[in-house]
XYZ file of C-alpha atoms in Angstrom:
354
model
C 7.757 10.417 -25.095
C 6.291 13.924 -24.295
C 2.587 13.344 -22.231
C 1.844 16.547 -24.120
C 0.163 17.351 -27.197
C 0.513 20.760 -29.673
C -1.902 23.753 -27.821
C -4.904 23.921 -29.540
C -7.697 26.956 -30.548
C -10.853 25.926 -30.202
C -14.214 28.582 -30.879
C -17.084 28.539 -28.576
C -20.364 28.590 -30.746
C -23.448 30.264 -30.163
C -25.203 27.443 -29.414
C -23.403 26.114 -26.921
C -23.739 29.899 -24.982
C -25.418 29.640 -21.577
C -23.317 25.895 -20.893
C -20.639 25.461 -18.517
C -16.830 25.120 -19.900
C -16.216 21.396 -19.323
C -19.646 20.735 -20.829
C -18.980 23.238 -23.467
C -15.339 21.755 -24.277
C -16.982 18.087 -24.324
C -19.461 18.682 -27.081
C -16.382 20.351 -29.047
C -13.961 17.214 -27.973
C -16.757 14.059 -28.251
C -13.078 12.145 -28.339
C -12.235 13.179 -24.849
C -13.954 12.102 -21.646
C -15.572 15.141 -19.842
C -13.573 14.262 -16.798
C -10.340 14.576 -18.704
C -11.460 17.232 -19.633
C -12.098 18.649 -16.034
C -8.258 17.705 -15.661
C -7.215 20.361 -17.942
C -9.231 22.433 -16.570
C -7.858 22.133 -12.909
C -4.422 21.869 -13.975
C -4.374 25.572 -16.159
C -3.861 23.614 -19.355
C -7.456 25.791 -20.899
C -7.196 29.480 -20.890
C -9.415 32.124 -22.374
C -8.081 35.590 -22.790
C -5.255 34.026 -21.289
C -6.947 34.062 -17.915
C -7.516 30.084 -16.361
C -11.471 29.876 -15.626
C -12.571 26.905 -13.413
C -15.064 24.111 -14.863
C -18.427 25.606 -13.780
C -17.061 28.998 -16.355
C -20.172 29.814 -18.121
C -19.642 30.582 -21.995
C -21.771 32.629 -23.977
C -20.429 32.004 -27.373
C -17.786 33.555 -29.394
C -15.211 32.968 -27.031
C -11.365 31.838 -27.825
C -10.161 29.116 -25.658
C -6.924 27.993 -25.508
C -6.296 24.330 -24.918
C -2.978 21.961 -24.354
C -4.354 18.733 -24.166
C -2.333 16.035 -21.843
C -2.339 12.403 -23.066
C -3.676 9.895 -20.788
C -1.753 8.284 -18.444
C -2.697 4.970 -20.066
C -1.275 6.335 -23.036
C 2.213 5.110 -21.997
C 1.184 1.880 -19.967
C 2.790 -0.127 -22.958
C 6.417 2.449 -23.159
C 9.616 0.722 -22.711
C 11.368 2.258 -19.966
C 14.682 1.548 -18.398
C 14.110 0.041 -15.664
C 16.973 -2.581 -14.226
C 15.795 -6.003 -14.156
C 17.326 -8.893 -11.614
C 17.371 -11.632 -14.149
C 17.701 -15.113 -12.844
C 17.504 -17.041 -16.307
C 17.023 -16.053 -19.459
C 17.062 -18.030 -23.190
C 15.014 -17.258 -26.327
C 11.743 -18.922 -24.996
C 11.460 -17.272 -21.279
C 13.024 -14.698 -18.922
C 13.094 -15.353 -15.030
C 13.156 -12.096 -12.896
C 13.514 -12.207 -9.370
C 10.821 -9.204 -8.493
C 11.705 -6.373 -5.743
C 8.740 -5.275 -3.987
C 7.027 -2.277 -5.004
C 7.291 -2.740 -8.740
C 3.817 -3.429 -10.076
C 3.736 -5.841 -12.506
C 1.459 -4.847 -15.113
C -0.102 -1.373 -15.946
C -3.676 -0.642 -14.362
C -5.153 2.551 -12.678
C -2.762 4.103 -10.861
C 0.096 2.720 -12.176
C 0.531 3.293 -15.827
C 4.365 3.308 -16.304
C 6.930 2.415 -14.523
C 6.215 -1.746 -14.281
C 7.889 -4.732 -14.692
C 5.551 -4.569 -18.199
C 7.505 -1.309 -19.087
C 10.691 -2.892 -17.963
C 10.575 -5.457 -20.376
C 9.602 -4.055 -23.271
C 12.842 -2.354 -23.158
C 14.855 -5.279 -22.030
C 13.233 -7.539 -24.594
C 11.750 -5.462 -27.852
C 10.178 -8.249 -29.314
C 7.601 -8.897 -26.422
C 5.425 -5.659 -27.903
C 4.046 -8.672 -30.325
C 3.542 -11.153 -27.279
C -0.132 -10.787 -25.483
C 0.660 -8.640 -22.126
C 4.564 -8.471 -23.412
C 4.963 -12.423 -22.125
C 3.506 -11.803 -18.711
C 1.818 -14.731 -17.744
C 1.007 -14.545 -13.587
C 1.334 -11.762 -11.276
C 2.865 -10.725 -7.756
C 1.383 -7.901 -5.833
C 3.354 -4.990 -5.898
C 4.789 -5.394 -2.338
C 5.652 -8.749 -3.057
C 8.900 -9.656 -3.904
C 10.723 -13.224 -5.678
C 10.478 -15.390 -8.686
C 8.493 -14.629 -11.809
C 8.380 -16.610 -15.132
C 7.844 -14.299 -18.467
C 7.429 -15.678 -21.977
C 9.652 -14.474 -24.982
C 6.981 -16.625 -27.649
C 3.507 -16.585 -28.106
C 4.300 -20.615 -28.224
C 5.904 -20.288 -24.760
C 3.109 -18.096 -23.166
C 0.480 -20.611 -24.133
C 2.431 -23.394 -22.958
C 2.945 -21.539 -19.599
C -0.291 -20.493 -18.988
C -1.531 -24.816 -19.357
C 1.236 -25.581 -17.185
C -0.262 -22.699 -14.589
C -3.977 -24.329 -15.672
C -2.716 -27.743 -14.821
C -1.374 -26.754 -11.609
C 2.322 -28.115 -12.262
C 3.942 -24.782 -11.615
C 5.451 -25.028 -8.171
C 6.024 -22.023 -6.138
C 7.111 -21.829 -2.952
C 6.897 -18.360 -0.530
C 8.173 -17.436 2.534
C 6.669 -15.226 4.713
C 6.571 -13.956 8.524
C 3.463 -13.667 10.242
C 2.086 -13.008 13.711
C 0.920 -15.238 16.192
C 2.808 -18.835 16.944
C 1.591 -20.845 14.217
C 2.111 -24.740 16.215
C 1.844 -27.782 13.361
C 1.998 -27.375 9.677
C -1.399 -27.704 7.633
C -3.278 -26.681 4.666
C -6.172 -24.139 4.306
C -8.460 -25.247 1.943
C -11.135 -22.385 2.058
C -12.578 -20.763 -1.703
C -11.616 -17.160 -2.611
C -13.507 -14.257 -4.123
C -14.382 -10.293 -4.167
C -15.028 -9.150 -0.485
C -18.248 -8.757 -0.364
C -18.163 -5.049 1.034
C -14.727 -3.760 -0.506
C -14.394 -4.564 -3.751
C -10.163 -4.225 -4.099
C -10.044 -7.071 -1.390
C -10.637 -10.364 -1.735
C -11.942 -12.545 1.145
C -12.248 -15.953 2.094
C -16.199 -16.485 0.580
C -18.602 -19.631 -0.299
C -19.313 -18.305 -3.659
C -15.626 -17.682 -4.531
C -12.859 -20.153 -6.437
C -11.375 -23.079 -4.394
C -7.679 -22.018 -3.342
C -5.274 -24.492 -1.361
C -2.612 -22.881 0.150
C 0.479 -25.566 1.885
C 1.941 -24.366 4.911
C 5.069 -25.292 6.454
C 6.265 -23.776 10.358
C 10.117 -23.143 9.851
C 10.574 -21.382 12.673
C 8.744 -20.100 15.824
C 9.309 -17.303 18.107
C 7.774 -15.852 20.483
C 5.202 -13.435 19.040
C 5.954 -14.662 15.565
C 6.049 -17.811 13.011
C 8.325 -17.815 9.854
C 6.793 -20.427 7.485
C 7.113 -22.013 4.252
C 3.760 -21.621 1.880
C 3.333 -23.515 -1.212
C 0.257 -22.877 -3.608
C -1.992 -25.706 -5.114
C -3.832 -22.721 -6.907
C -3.393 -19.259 -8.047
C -5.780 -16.744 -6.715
C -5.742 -13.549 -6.131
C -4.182 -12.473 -2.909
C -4.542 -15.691 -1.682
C -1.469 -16.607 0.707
C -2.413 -13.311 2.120
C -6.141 -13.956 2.575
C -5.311 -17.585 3.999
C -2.757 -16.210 6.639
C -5.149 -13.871 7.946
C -8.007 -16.387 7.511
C -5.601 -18.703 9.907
C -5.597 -16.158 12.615
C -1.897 -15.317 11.782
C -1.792 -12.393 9.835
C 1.529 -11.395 7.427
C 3.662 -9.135 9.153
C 3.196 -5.585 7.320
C 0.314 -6.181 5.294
C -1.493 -2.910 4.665
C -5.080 -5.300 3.694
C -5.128 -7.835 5.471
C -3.170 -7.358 8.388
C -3.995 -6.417 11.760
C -4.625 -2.905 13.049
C -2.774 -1.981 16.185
C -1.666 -5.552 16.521
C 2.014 -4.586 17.668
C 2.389 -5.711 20.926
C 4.129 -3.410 23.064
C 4.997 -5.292 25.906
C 6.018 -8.286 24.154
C 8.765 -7.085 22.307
C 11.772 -4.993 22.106
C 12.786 -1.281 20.988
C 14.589 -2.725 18.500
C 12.130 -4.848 17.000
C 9.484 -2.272 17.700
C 11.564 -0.235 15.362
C 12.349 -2.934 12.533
C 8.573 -3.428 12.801
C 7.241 0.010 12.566
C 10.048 0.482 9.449
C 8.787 -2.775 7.387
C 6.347 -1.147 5.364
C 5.115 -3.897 2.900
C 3.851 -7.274 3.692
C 6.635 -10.132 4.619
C 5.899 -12.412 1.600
C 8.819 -13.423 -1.124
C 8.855 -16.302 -3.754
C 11.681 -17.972 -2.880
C 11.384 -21.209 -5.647
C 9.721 -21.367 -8.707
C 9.822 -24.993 -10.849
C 8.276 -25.550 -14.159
C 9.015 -27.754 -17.648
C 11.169 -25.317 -20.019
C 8.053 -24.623 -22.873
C 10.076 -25.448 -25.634
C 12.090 -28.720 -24.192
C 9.673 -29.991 -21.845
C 13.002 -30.599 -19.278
C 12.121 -29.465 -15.569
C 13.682 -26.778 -14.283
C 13.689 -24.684 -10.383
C 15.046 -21.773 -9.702
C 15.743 -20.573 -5.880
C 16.982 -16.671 -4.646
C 17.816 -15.845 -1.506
C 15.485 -14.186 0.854
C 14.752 -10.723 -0.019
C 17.219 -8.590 1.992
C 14.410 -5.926 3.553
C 12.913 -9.763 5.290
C 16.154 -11.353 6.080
C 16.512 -8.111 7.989
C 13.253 -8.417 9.988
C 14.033 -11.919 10.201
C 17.344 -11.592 11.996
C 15.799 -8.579 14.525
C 12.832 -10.917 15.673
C 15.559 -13.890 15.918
C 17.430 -11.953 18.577
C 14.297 -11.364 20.790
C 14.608 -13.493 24.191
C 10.805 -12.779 25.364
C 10.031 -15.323 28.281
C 7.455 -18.186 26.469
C 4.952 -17.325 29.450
C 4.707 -13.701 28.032
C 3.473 -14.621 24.492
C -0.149 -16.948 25.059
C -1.713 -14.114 23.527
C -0.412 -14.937 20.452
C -1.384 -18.641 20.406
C -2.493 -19.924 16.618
C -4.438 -23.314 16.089
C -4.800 -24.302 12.303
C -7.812 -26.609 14.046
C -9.689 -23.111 14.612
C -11.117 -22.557 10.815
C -14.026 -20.354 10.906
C -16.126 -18.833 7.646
C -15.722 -15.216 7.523
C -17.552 -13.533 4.744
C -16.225 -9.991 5.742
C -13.731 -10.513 8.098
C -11.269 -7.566 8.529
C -0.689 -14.340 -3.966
C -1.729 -15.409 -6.961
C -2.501 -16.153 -11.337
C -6.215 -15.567 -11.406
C -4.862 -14.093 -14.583
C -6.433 -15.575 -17.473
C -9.716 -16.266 -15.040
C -10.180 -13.072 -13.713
C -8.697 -9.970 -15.715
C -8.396 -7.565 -13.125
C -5.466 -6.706 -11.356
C -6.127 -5.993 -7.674
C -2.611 -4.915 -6.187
């Protein structure tokens, strides 16, 4: 689908002499924002007397302006595009895809094409008459693993009670710094940061969230751990880890500037570090009841392969256990943080905040 329209001539009246272009152009074009309309401007696409004036171009009437108009880029947020899908199960009520990172899941500013949204429109035609094309909960963009799609408006509202009732079970895996000692639970509510607005934050006024956490391994700078989610909020694995002192490994947000310890670590891993450029967080399991049987079913993938390579680097670190107190994490040392500096908030909270 071309993002272009057919040029256009459009005649600047008298009345309108003495205004600037882009104001000009907007009183002509009440359909297009003045700001797209700016865009055209900047990117040659108006011309008069085939010269390209800049925004502030006064007019004095008369003049013949030449116009290609460019569609929005939300024009083609709902396109099917062929884009290969991993697909773990699949039947005429739902689709289970197992995500790579850096596919977003569902258009927004930013990202208008090139989804998982886009994806499945063209895998599955029939989802342009199901609400969000079956989507019913989100990963981040850098977050890879299991996601559960709808084929049926019947199925999507069946999923979206089961997510409701909190009898989806999902389980992550994810790396993160610091040596994380016992396993636990973080029980702390989630909302908007309350000075950044695209972060969330651990925050009185927020939504509970309960986040599970397992240790499965421990080394000496870093824990790999199992996280299962009670709720669904935005972020909120994420927010938790870094709310627990241990930050996920590669997390742009909520991570840890600087944190890579020198000293404590290899060239090697220095390197694998450095090279991980997304945050260390994959849904592994998924379980649910089929929508349309009610019969229990779990999916499992393996490890995505970008984190079974990080995994395997730190693994072959032999750091002396003196050398690493520094990173020392107690789940007994909770604190509030309004502003210190994964989730289904979907049908709560309609934004999407990858």
């Amino acid at each position: 689908m071309s993002n272009t329209a057919t040029p256009i001539t459009l005649t600047i009246t008298q009345e309108l002499g003495g205004m600037r272009l882009d104001q000009a152009l907007q009183r002509l074009m009440p359909e297009h924002s003045r700001s797209r309309i700016q865009g055209w401007i900047k990117d040659g696409l108006v011309t008069i007397a085939e010269e390209t004036p800049t925004a502030k171009f006064k007019v004095w009437g008369g003049e013949q302006v030449q116009i290609t108009p460019q569609a929005a880029p939300e024009a083609s947020a709902f396109e099917p595009e062929n884009i290969p899908l991993d697909v773990v199960f699949e039947d005429e009520h739902i689709l289970v895809i197992n995500k790579p990172a850096g596919l977003v899941v569902h258009p927004a500013a930013g990202n208008w094409s090139g989804t998982l949204l886009n994806a499945l429109l063209y895998h599955a035609p029939q989802l342009k008459d199901v609400p969000r094309a079956g989507i019913v909960h989100r990963l981040d963009k850098d977050t890879s693993g299991l996601l559960v799609v709808a084929k049926t408006l019947a199925a999507q509202t069946n999923l979206v009670r089961q997510l409701q009732a909190r009898t989806v079970k999902r389980e992550y895996r994810t790396i993160v710094w610091g040596q994380v000692w016992r396993n636990g639970k973080v029980e702390q509510p989630i909302g908007r940061h309350p000075h950044a607005r695209t972060k969330m934050a651990v925050n009185r006024m927020g939504k509970p969230a309960v986040t599970h956490y397992e240790v499965l391994d421990r080394f000496s700078v870093h824990t790999y751990m199992r996280c299962l989610l009670e709720t669904g909020r935005t972020h909120q694995i994420r927010v938790h880890m870094q709310h627990l002192k241990a930050p996920i490994v590669g997390d742009p947000v909520y991570g840890i500037r600087g944190i890579l310890p020198l000293r404590h670590i290899s060239d090697n891993l220095r390197t694998v570090l450095l090279d991980f450029k997304r945050q260390a967080l994959h849904a592994i399991r998924l379980g649910l009841k089929h929508p349309a049987t009610g019969e229990p079913m779990e999916w499992q993938v393996e490890l995505a392969a970008d984190m079974k390579v990080l995994l395997e680097a730190i693994r072959a670190e032999n750091v002396p256990p003196e050398e690493a107190d520094a990173f020392y994490v107690d789940d007994d040392e909770f604190a509030y943080e309004y502003d210190d500096d994964e989730g289904d908030d979907w049908f709560e909270e309609d934004e999407d905040a990858e």
